[in-house]
PDB file of C-alpha atoms in Angstrom:
ATOM      1  CA  UNK A 249     134.423 -84.447-119.219  1.00 76.00           C
ATOM      2  CA  UNK A 250     132.972 -83.787-115.720  1.00 83.00           C
ATOM      3  CA  UNK A 251     135.414 -84.405-113.238  1.00 86.00           C
ATOM      4  CA  UNK A 252     134.296 -84.370-109.332  1.00 90.00           C
ATOM      5  CA  UNK A 253     136.842 -83.847-106.801  1.00 93.00           C
ATOM      6  CA  UNK A 254     136.332 -84.662-102.868  1.00 94.00           C
ATOM      7  CA  UNK A 255     138.584 -82.962-100.011  1.00 91.00           C
ATOM      8  CA  UNK A 256     139.762 -84.140 -97.644  1.00 90.00           C
ATOM      9  CA  UNK A 257     140.174 -87.427 -99.047  1.00 89.00           C
ATOM     10  CA  UNK A 258     139.844 -88.838 -95.120  1.00 92.00           C
ATOM     11  CA  UNK A 259     138.938 -86.694 -92.008  1.00 94.00           C
ATOM     12  CA  UNK A 260     139.370 -87.688 -88.186  1.00 96.00           C
ATOM     13  CA  UNK A 261     137.421 -85.648 -85.734  1.00 97.00           C
ATOM     14  CA  UNK A 262     136.437 -86.071 -82.072  1.00 97.00           C
ATOM     15  CA  UNK A 263     132.668 -86.417 -81.223  1.00 97.00           C
ATOM     16  CA  UNK A 264     130.619 -83.554 -80.774  1.00 97.00           C
ATOM     17  CA  UNK A 265     132.435 -81.570 -83.720  1.00 97.00           C
ATOM     18  CA  UNK A 266     130.698 -79.830 -86.553  1.00 97.00           C
ATOM     19  CA  UNK A 267     132.490 -80.651 -89.684  1.00 96.00           C
ATOM     20  CA  UNK A 268     132.396 -79.844 -93.421  1.00 97.00           C
ATOM     21  CA  UNK A 269     132.991 -81.832 -96.281  1.00 97.00           C
ATOM     22  CA  UNK A 270     133.948 -80.410 -99.857  1.00 97.00           C
ATOM     23  CA  UNK A 271     132.974 -81.474-103.432  1.00 97.00           C
ATOM     24  CA  UNK A 272     133.943 -79.749-106.463  1.00 97.00           C
ATOM     25  CA  UNK A 273     132.965 -80.286-110.134  1.00 96.00           C
ATOM     26  CA  UNK A 274     134.323 -79.045-112.965  1.00 94.00           C
ATOM     27  CA  UNK A 275     131.447 -78.669-115.553  1.00 91.00           C
ATOM     28  CA  UNK A 276     128.430 -76.266-113.975  1.00 91.00           C
ATOM     29  CA  UNK A 277     125.624 -77.692-116.357  1.00 90.00           C
ATOM     30  CA  UNK A 278     124.591 -80.385-114.097  1.00 88.00           C
ATOM     31  CA  UNK A 279     121.153 -81.750-113.333  1.00 83.00           C
ATOM     32  CA  UNK A 280     121.378 -82.633-109.560  1.00 84.00           C
ATOM     33  CA  UNK A 281     124.124 -83.239-106.816  1.00 90.00           C
ATOM     34  CA  UNK A 282     123.659 -85.936-104.686  1.00 89.00           C
ATOM     35  CA  UNK A 283     125.443 -86.746-101.484  1.00 92.00           C
ATOM     36  CA  UNK A 284     125.628 -90.223-100.406  1.00 90.00           C
ATOM     37  CA  UNK A 285     126.992 -92.070 -97.468  1.00 89.00           C
ATOM     38  CA  UNK A 286     128.574 -95.668 -97.958  1.00 82.00           C
ATOM     39  CA  UNK A 287     129.518 -98.367 -94.755  1.00 79.00           C
ATOM     40  CA  UNK A 288     131.545-100.931 -95.282  1.00 70.00           C
ATOM     41  CA  UNK A 289     130.344-104.014 -97.221  1.00 60.00           C
ATOM     42  CA  UNK A 290     127.355-101.884 -98.099  1.00 66.00           C
ATOM     43  CA  UNK A 291     125.757-100.263-100.790  1.00 66.00           C
ATOM     44  CA  UNK A 292     125.008 -96.406-101.157  1.00 74.00           C
ATOM     45  CA  UNK A 293     122.803 -94.685 -98.780  1.00 78.00           C
ATOM     46  CA  UNK A 294     121.474 -91.321 -99.988  1.00 77.00           C
ATOM     47  CA  UNK A 295     121.485 -88.562 -97.747  1.00 88.00           C
ATOM     48  CA  UNK A 296     120.253 -85.259 -99.625  1.00 89.00           C
ATOM     49  CA  UNK A 297     119.482 -84.622-103.366  1.00 84.00           C
ATOM     50  CA  UNK A 298     119.955 -81.103-104.667  1.00 88.00           C
ATOM     51  CA  UNK A 299     118.394 -79.994-107.699  1.00 85.00           C
ATOM     52  CA  UNK A 300     120.023 -77.668-110.103  1.00 88.00           C
ATOM     53  CA  UNK A 301     117.858 -74.813-109.267  1.00 89.00           C
ATOM     54  CA  UNK A 302     118.283 -75.233-105.218  1.00 91.00           C
ATOM     55  CA  UNK A 303     120.918 -74.077-103.169  1.00 94.00           C
ATOM     56  CA  UNK A 304     120.663 -76.324-100.228  1.00 94.00           C
ATOM     57  CA  UNK A 305     119.129 -79.111 -98.637  1.00 93.00           C
ATOM     58  CA  UNK A 306     118.375 -80.048 -94.765  1.00 93.00           C
ATOM     59  CA  UNK A 307     118.096 -83.249 -93.168  1.00 91.00           C
ATOM     60  CA  UNK A 308     118.397 -83.751 -89.358  1.00 94.00           C
ATOM     61  CA  UNK A 309     122.241 -82.770 -88.516  1.00 96.00           C
ATOM     62  CA  UNK A 310     122.850 -82.532 -92.441  1.00 96.00           C
ATOM     63  CA  UNK A 311     123.097 -79.681 -94.102  1.00 97.00           C
ATOM     64  CA  UNK A 312     124.106 -79.593 -98.377  1.00 96.00           C
ATOM     65  CA  UNK A 313     124.813 -76.622-100.298  1.00 97.00           C
ATOM     66  CA  UNK A 314     125.138 -76.149-103.610  1.00 97.00           C
ATOM     67  CA  UNK A 315     127.090 -73.297-105.863  1.00 96.00           C
ATOM     68  CA  UNK A 316     126.354 -74.274-109.359  1.00 93.00           C
ATOM     69  CA  UNK A 317     128.155 -71.501-110.889  1.00 93.00           C
ATOM     70  CA  UNK A 318     131.323 -72.187-108.680  1.00 95.00           C
ATOM     71  CA  UNK A 319     131.155 -75.749-109.033  1.00 96.00           C
ATOM     72  CA  UNK A 320     131.052 -76.524-105.286  1.00 97.00           C
ATOM     73  CA  UNK A 321     129.124 -78.252-103.083  1.00 97.00           C
ATOM     74  CA  UNK A 322     129.475 -78.893 -99.141  1.00 97.00           C
ATOM     75  CA  UNK A 323     128.071 -81.135 -96.766  1.00 97.00           C
ATOM     76  CA  UNK A 324     128.011 -79.920 -92.904  1.00 97.00           C
ATOM     77  CA  UNK A 325     127.084 -82.297 -90.311  1.00 97.00           C
ATOM     78  CA  UNK A 326     126.680 -81.092 -86.744  1.00 97.00           C
ATOM     79  CA  UNK A 327     127.165 -82.676 -83.504  1.00 97.00           C
ATOM     80  CA  UNK A 328     129.200 -85.514 -84.996  1.00 97.00           C
ATOM     81  CA  UNK A 329     128.573 -88.421 -83.617  1.00 97.00           C
ATOM     82  CA  UNK A 330     130.939 -92.301 -83.949  1.00 96.00           C
ATOM     83  CA  UNK A 331     127.810 -93.612 -85.918  1.00 95.00           C
ATOM     84  CA  UNK A 332     128.740 -90.989 -88.665  1.00 96.00           C
ATOM     85  CA  UNK A 333     131.831 -92.788 -89.150  1.00 95.00           C
ATOM     86  CA  UNK A 334     131.701 -93.840 -93.162  1.00 93.00           C
ATOM     87  CA  UNK A 335     132.918 -92.851 -96.189  1.00 89.00           C
ATOM     88  CA  UNK A 336     130.763 -89.908 -97.964  1.00 94.00           C
ATOM     89  CA  UNK A 337     130.558 -89.578-101.573  1.00 91.00           C
ATOM     90  CA  UNK A 338     129.031 -86.542-103.763  1.00 93.00           C
ATOM     91  CA  UNK A 339     127.944 -87.245-107.216  1.00 90.00           C
ATOM     92  CA  UNK A 340     126.434 -85.052-109.872  1.00 89.00           C
ATOM     93  CA  UNK A 341     124.114 -86.116-112.741  1.00 79.00           C
ATOM     94  CA  UNK A 342     124.991 -84.278-115.810  1.00 74.00           C
ATOM     95  CA  UNK A 343     123.576 -84.769-119.239  1.00 67.00           C
ATOM     96  CA  UNK A 344     122.579 -88.236-118.331  1.00 57.00           C
ATOM     97  CA  UNK A 345     125.864 -89.541-116.686  1.00 67.00           C
ATOM     98  CA  UNK A 346     126.184 -89.562-113.304  1.00 73.00           C
ATOM     99  CA  UNK A 347     129.950 -89.073-111.905  1.00 81.00           C
ATOM    100  CA  UNK A 348     131.123 -89.729-108.633  1.00 83.00           C
ATOM    101  CA  UNK A 349     133.916 -88.149-106.525  1.00 87.00           C
ATOM    102  CA  UNK A 350     136.271 -90.561-104.546  1.00 83.00           C
ATOM    103  CA  UNK A 351     134.734 -90.191-101.211  1.00 88.00           C
ATOM    104  CA  UNK A 352     135.836 -88.404 -97.895  1.00 93.00           C
ATOM    105  CA  UNK A 353     136.499 -91.192 -95.285  1.00 91.00           C
ATOM    106  CA  UNK A 354     135.098 -89.670 -91.861  1.00 95.00           C
ATOM    107  CA  UNK A 355     136.248 -91.153 -88.734  1.00 95.00           C
ATOM    108  CA  UNK A 356     134.130 -89.723 -85.593  1.00 97.00           C
ATOM    109  CA  UNK A 357     136.018 -90.645 -82.496  1.00 96.00           C
ATOM    110  CA  UNK A 358     134.250 -91.659 -79.168  1.00 95.00           C
TER     111      UNK A 358
ATOM    112  CA  UNK B 105     143.424 -96.710-110.046  1.00 63.00           C
ATOM    113  CA  UNK B 106     140.396 -99.066-110.002  1.00 71.00           C
ATOM    114  CA  UNK B 107     138.016 -98.864-112.924  1.00 82.00           C
ATOM    115  CA  UNK B 108     134.917-100.426-113.588  1.00 87.00           C
ATOM    116  CA  UNK B 109     133.346-100.490-116.998  1.00 90.00           C
ATOM    117  CA  UNK B 110     129.493-100.873-117.664  1.00 92.00           C
ATOM    118  CA  UNK B 111     128.405-101.452-120.845  1.00 94.00           C
ATOM    119  CA  UNK B 112     126.277-100.538-122.992  1.00 94.00           C
ATOM    120  CA  UNK B 113     126.415 -96.933-121.976  1.00 88.00           C
ATOM    121  CA  UNK B 114     123.077 -96.290-123.568  1.00 90.00           C
ATOM    122  CA  UNK B 115     120.304 -98.829-125.365  1.00 94.00           C
ATOM    123  CA  UNK B 116     117.094 -98.285-126.640  1.00 95.00           C
ATOM    124  CA  UNK B 117     114.524-101.586-127.078  1.00 95.00           C
ATOM    125  CA  UNK B 118     111.086-102.253-128.050  1.00 96.00           C
ATOM    126  CA  UNK B 119     108.547-103.145-125.290  1.00 96.00           C
ATOM    127  CA  UNK B 120     108.375-106.899-124.289  1.00 96.00           C
ATOM    128  CA  UNK B 121     112.212-107.315-125.099  1.00 97.00           C
ATOM    129  CA  UNK B 122     114.933-108.399-122.531  1.00 97.00           C
ATOM    130  CA  UNK B 123     118.241-105.889-122.098  1.00 97.00           C
ATOM    131  CA  UNK B 124     121.557-107.107-120.297  1.00 97.00           C
ATOM    132  CA  UNK B 125     123.956-104.761-118.711  1.00 97.00           C
ATOM    133  CA  UNK B 126     127.266-105.698-117.775  1.00 96.00           C
ATOM    134  CA  UNK B 127     129.402-104.682-115.158  1.00 95.00           C
ATOM    135  CA  UNK B 128     133.422-105.076-115.101  1.00 94.00           C
ATOM    136  CA  UNK B 129     135.855-104.539-112.604  1.00 91.00           C
ATOM    137  CA  UNK B 130     138.935-103.891-115.068  1.00 90.00           C
ATOM    138  CA  UNK B 131     142.113-104.185-112.718  1.00 85.00           C
ATOM    139  CA  UNK B 132     140.652-105.689-109.390  1.00 85.00           C
ATOM    140  CA  UNK B 133     138.344-108.370-108.162  1.00 86.00           C
ATOM    141  CA  UNK B 134     135.121-107.718-106.621  1.00 85.00           C
ATOM    142  CA  UNK B 135     133.449-110.264-104.282  1.00 80.00           C
ATOM    143  CA  UNK B 136     130.584-107.657-104.108  1.00 85.00           C
ATOM    144  CA  UNK B 137     128.819-105.350-106.972  1.00 90.00           C
ATOM    145  CA  UNK B 138     125.769-103.019-106.373  1.00 89.00           C
ATOM    146  CA  UNK B 139     123.308-102.329-108.897  1.00 93.00           C
ATOM    147  CA  UNK B 140     121.288 -98.803-108.458  1.00 90.00           C
ATOM    148  CA  UNK B 141     118.633 -97.269-110.664  1.00 90.00           C
ATOM    149  CA  UNK B 142     118.025 -93.642-110.996  1.00 81.00           C
ATOM    150  CA  UNK B 143     114.550 -92.075-111.187  1.00 72.00           C
ATOM    151  CA  UNK B 144     114.022 -89.008-112.903  1.00 66.00           C
ATOM    152  CA  UNK B 145     114.887 -85.685-110.218  1.00 60.00           C
ATOM    153  CA  UNK B 146     115.042 -88.824-107.371  1.00 63.00           C
ATOM    154  CA  UNK B 147     117.932 -89.936-105.607  1.00 63.00           C
ATOM    155  CA  UNK B 148     120.058 -93.116-106.584  1.00 72.00           C
ATOM    156  CA  UNK B 149     118.163 -96.475-105.519  1.00 79.00           C
ATOM    157  CA  UNK B 150     119.762 -99.451-104.564  1.00 83.00           C
ATOM    158  CA  UNK B 151     118.366-102.344-106.318  1.00 91.00           C
ATOM    159  CA  UNK B 152     120.309-105.343-105.388  1.00 91.00           C
ATOM    160  CA  UNK B 153     123.831-106.607-103.408  1.00 89.00           C
ATOM    161  CA  UNK B 154     125.467-108.866-105.794  1.00 89.00           C
ATOM    162  CA  UNK B 155     128.243-111.557-104.347  1.00 86.00           C
ATOM    163  CA  UNK B 156     130.114-113.785-106.330  1.00 83.00           C
ATOM    164  CA  UNK B 157     128.830-117.067-106.840  1.00 82.00           C
ATOM    165  CA  UNK B 158     125.808-116.706-104.838  1.00 84.00           C
ATOM    166  CA  UNK B 159     122.274-114.899-105.433  1.00 87.00           C
ATOM    167  CA  UNK B 160     121.793-111.344-105.131  1.00 91.00           C
ATOM    168  CA  UNK B 161     120.062-110.060-102.337  1.00 91.00           C
ATOM    169  CA  UNK B 162     117.124-107.961-103.414  1.00 93.00           C
ATOM    170  CA  UNK B 163     115.849-104.290-101.992  1.00 88.00           C
ATOM    171  CA  UNK B 164     112.387-104.153-100.961  1.00 88.00           C
ATOM    172  CA  UNK B 165     110.293-103.687-103.576  1.00 91.00           C
ATOM    173  CA  UNK B 166     112.546-104.830-106.294  1.00 94.00           C
ATOM    174  CA  UNK B 167     111.184-107.404-108.312  1.00 94.00           C
ATOM    175  CA  UNK B 168     113.809-110.324-108.630  1.00 93.00           C
ATOM    176  CA  UNK B 169     112.331-112.022-111.766  1.00 95.00           C
ATOM    177  CA  UNK B 170     112.237-108.923-113.758  1.00 96.00           C
ATOM    178  CA  UNK B 171     115.646-107.485-112.883  1.00 97.00           C
ATOM    179  CA  UNK B 172     117.835-110.694-112.889  1.00 96.00           C
ATOM    180  CA  UNK B 173     121.405-110.403-111.661  1.00 94.00           C
ATOM    181  CA  UNK B 174     124.302-112.719-112.222  1.00 91.00           C
ATOM    182  CA  UNK B 175     127.783-112.544-110.421  1.00 89.00           C
ATOM    183  CA  UNK B 176     129.598-115.619-112.275  1.00 82.00           C
ATOM    184  CA  UNK B 177     133.106-114.550-111.649  1.00 89.00           C
ATOM    185  CA  UNK B 178     135.005-111.597-109.574  1.00 89.00           C
ATOM    186  CA  UNK B 179     135.176-109.574-112.556  1.00 92.00           C
ATOM    187  CA  UNK B 180     131.642-109.488-113.951  1.00 93.00           C
ATOM    188  CA  UNK B 181     127.978-108.845-112.845  1.00 94.00           C
ATOM    189  CA  UNK B 182     125.032-108.632-115.180  1.00 95.00           C
ATOM    190  CA  UNK B 183     121.619-107.093-114.586  1.00 97.00           C
ATOM    191  CA  UNK B 184     119.207-108.269-116.959  1.00 97.00           C
ATOM    192  CA  UNK B 185     115.950-106.223-117.478  1.00 97.00           C
ATOM    193  CA  UNK B 186     113.421-109.110-119.024  1.00 97.00           C
ATOM    194  CA  UNK B 187     110.393-108.150-120.772  1.00 96.00           C
ATOM    195  CA  UNK B 188     111.095-104.313-120.560  1.00 96.00           C
ATOM    196  CA  UNK B 189     108.453-102.136-120.213  1.00 96.00           C
ATOM    197  CA  UNK B 190     108.760 -98.396-120.803  1.00 95.00           C
ATOM    198  CA  UNK B 191     108.332 -97.835-116.903  1.00 94.00           C
ATOM    199  CA  UNK B 192     111.575 -99.729-116.715  1.00 95.00           C
ATOM    200  CA  UNK B 193     113.425 -96.839-118.616  1.00 93.00           C
ATOM    201  CA  UNK B 194     115.801 -95.285-116.263  1.00 90.00           C
ATOM    202  CA  UNK B 195     119.439 -94.696-115.686  1.00 87.00           C
ATOM    203  CA  UNK B 196     121.210 -97.867-114.022  1.00 92.00           C
ATOM    204  CA  UNK B 197     124.497 -97.806-112.323  1.00 90.00           C
ATOM    205  CA  UNK B 198     126.765-100.443-111.019  1.00 92.00           C
ATOM    206  CA  UNK B 199     129.553-100.385-108.496  1.00 87.00           C
ATOM    207  CA  UNK B 200     132.315-102.710-107.327  1.00 86.00           C
ATOM    208  CA  UNK B 201     134.065-103.236-104.014  1.00 78.00           C
ATOM    209  CA  UNK B 202     137.696-104.272-104.254  1.00 71.00           C
ATOM    210  CA  UNK B 203     137.992-107.297-102.753  1.00 63.00           C
ATOM    211  CA  UNK B 204     141.300-106.525-101.443  1.00 62.00           C
ATOM    212  CA  UNK B 205     139.748-103.840 -99.521  1.00 51.00           C
ATOM    213  CA  UNK B 206     136.475-105.530 -98.278  1.00 46.00           C
ATOM    214  CA  UNK B 207     137.989-106.073 -94.881  1.00 43.00           C
ATOM    215  CA  UNK B 208     139.003-102.144 -94.435  1.00 43.00           C
ATOM    216  CA  UNK B 209     139.208 -99.298 -96.577  1.00 44.00           C
ATOM    217  CA  UNK B 210     135.807-100.003 -98.231  1.00 47.00           C
ATOM    218  CA  UNK B 211     136.873 -98.802-101.501  1.00 58.00           C
ATOM    219  CA  UNK B 212     133.968 -98.590-104.221  1.00 67.00           C
ATOM    220  CA  UNK B 213     134.154 -97.799-107.580  1.00 77.00           C
ATOM    221  CA  UNK B 214     131.363 -96.734-110.289  1.00 81.00           C
ATOM    222  CA  UNK B 215     130.304 -97.427-113.573  1.00 85.00           C
ATOM    223  CA  UNK B 216     129.583 -94.621-115.994  1.00 80.00           C
ATOM    224  CA  UNK B 217     126.187 -96.297-115.893  1.00 86.00           C
ATOM    225  CA  UNK B 218     123.859 -97.101-118.429  1.00 90.00           C
ATOM    226  CA  UNK B 219     120.773 -95.351-119.686  1.00 88.00           C
ATOM    227  CA  UNK B 220     117.780 -97.562-120.844  1.00 93.00           C
ATOM    228  CA  UNK B 221     115.005 -96.402-122.933  1.00 93.00           C
ATOM    229  CA  UNK B 222     112.335 -98.860-123.599  1.00 96.00           C
ATOM    230  CA  UNK B 223     109.722 -97.804-126.303  1.00 95.00           C
TER     231      UNK B 223
END
């Protein structure tokens, strides 16, 4: 059974700092991996989608990498801003089931 | 920890029939539940936000008459795909927000998803 783990569970950084969020999964036979953002009281917002054949995706200040063989993905956020404060979740799609990590709650202090 | 049960996990139906998918929060009360759809090789798409006791809020482009959402209790929301067609075949997933944390820690728990195949 696929298990997805996110470390750290919570992170607080000063504005402007670069940061990395980690996601690991136990079964490397995945179809794709996604990073999402979740704001209080709202649904998920998709940030980046990495297909199993890809190694990274970039969007603005965000860069996500995927190392399928080691079961790891990282989400790099450059020059963090208070508006980046949210919970970030990674999810893997494997064999028709989607598994989510528990999320990392990020707080960026002004 | 919080658990969300989604049923059925897989369903195959004939074109023109309706299919109901249930999303239950097993050990917490969920004032808000979200329904998503996963398109092949694409990211998850939010379909609607369901609040207990009120009408669901649908995202732009989602047909509310086709995807009926009911959230009659604090532990159950249902998505009914009416008059299903092959293009409705997809992976549908729900998530629930724990009422106890709705004002603070924004804890979302996801169901395992439902794979719908319309023949």
